[in-house]
Short mmCIF file of C-alpha atoms in Angstrom, two decimals:
data_model
loop_
_atom_site.label_atom_id
_atom_site.label_comp_id
_atom_site.label_asym_id
_atom_site.label_seq_id
_atom_site.Cartn_x
_atom_site.Cartn_y
_atom_site.Cartn_z
CA UNK K 1 102.66 123.38 100.91
CA UNK K 2 103.70 120.98 103.70
CA UNK K 3 104.30 117.40 102.60
CA UNK K 4 101.44 115.90 104.64
CA UNK K 5 98.94 118.42 103.32
CA UNK K 6 100.18 117.91 99.75
CA UNK K 7 99.57 114.15 99.98
CA UNK K 8 96.04 114.72 101.28
CA UNK K 9 95.32 117.19 98.49
CA UNK K 10 96.65 114.82 95.83
CA UNK K 11 94.46 111.93 97.06
CA UNK K 12 91.36 114.17 97.23
CA UNK K 13 88.52 113.08 94.93
CA UNK K 14 87.82 116.60 93.74
CA UNK K 15 91.45 117.14 92.77
CA UNK K 16 91.42 114.06 90.55
CA UNK K 17 88.04 115.04 89.06
CA UNK K 18 89.24 118.55 88.25
CA UNK K 19 92.44 117.22 86.72
CA UNK K 20 90.52 114.64 84.69
CA UNK K 21 88.30 117.37 83.26
CA UNK K 22 91.32 119.53 82.47
CA UNK K 23 93.11 116.63 80.85
CA UNK K 24 90.06 115.80 78.71
CA UNK K 25 89.63 119.38 77.52
CA UNK K 26 93.25 120.53 77.15
CA UNK K 27 94.80 117.10 76.43
CA UNK K 28 98.20 117.70 77.92
CA UNK K 29 99.83 116.20 81.01
CA UNK K 30 99.16 118.34 84.06
CA UNK K 31 100.61 116.34 86.96
CA UNK K 32 104.23 116.76 87.94
CA UNK K 33 106.36 113.60 87.89
CA UNK K 34 106.50 113.51 91.70
CA UNK K 35 102.69 113.51 92.07
CA UNK K 36 100.71 110.66 93.61
CA UNK K 37 98.90 107.98 91.57
CA UNK K 38 95.45 109.70 91.35
CA UNK K 39 96.97 112.70 89.61
CA UNK K 40 98.72 110.55 87.00
CA UNK K 41 95.50 108.64 86.16
CA UNK K 42 92.74 111.10 87.10
CA UNK K 43 89.87 109.63 85.06
CA UNK K 44 90.47 106.12 86.37
CA UNK K 45 90.81 107.28 89.97
CA UNK K 46 87.61 109.35 89.69
CA UNK K 47 85.76 106.29 88.39
CA UNK K 48 87.12 104.12 91.20
CA UNK K 49 86.21 106.76 93.82
CA UNK K 50 82.65 106.90 92.43
CA UNK K 51 82.20 103.13 92.44
CA UNK K 52 83.57 102.73 95.97
CA UNK K 53 81.48 105.56 97.40
CA UNK K 54 78.33 104.23 95.73
CA UNK K 55 79.01 100.69 96.98
CA UNK K 56 79.49 101.97 100.53
CA UNK K 57 76.70 104.54 100.73
CA UNK K 58 73.89 103.00 98.63
CA UNK K 59 73.02 100.25 101.17
CA UNK K 60 72.92 102.82 103.97
CA UNK K 61 70.63 105.10 101.97
CA UNK K 62 68.37 102.21 100.95
CA UNK K 63 68.09 100.99 104.55
CA UNK K 64 67.22 104.50 105.76
CA UNK K 65 64.62 104.89 103.01
CA UNK K 66 62.98 101.57 103.84
CA UNK K 67 62.84 102.40 107.56
CA UNK K 68 61.20 105.76 106.93
CA UNK K 69 58.65 104.59 104.37
CA UNK K 70 57.48 101.34 106.00
CA UNK K 71 55.18 102.22 108.88
#
């Protein structure tokens, strides 16, 4: 895999979620030593991704809901 594509894949939220689930079920290290930070701490990075996405998207969703329901 090209280096640029590998970095994007390693910082992908779904990659860290899948690795976190594997690590919780199999309980052995899965990431190679040269991997990026999210693959070394997949559960923590998945939690951080979830919090950040909720903090960014919840106000937008609430504003859209209020605009559509208040006539």
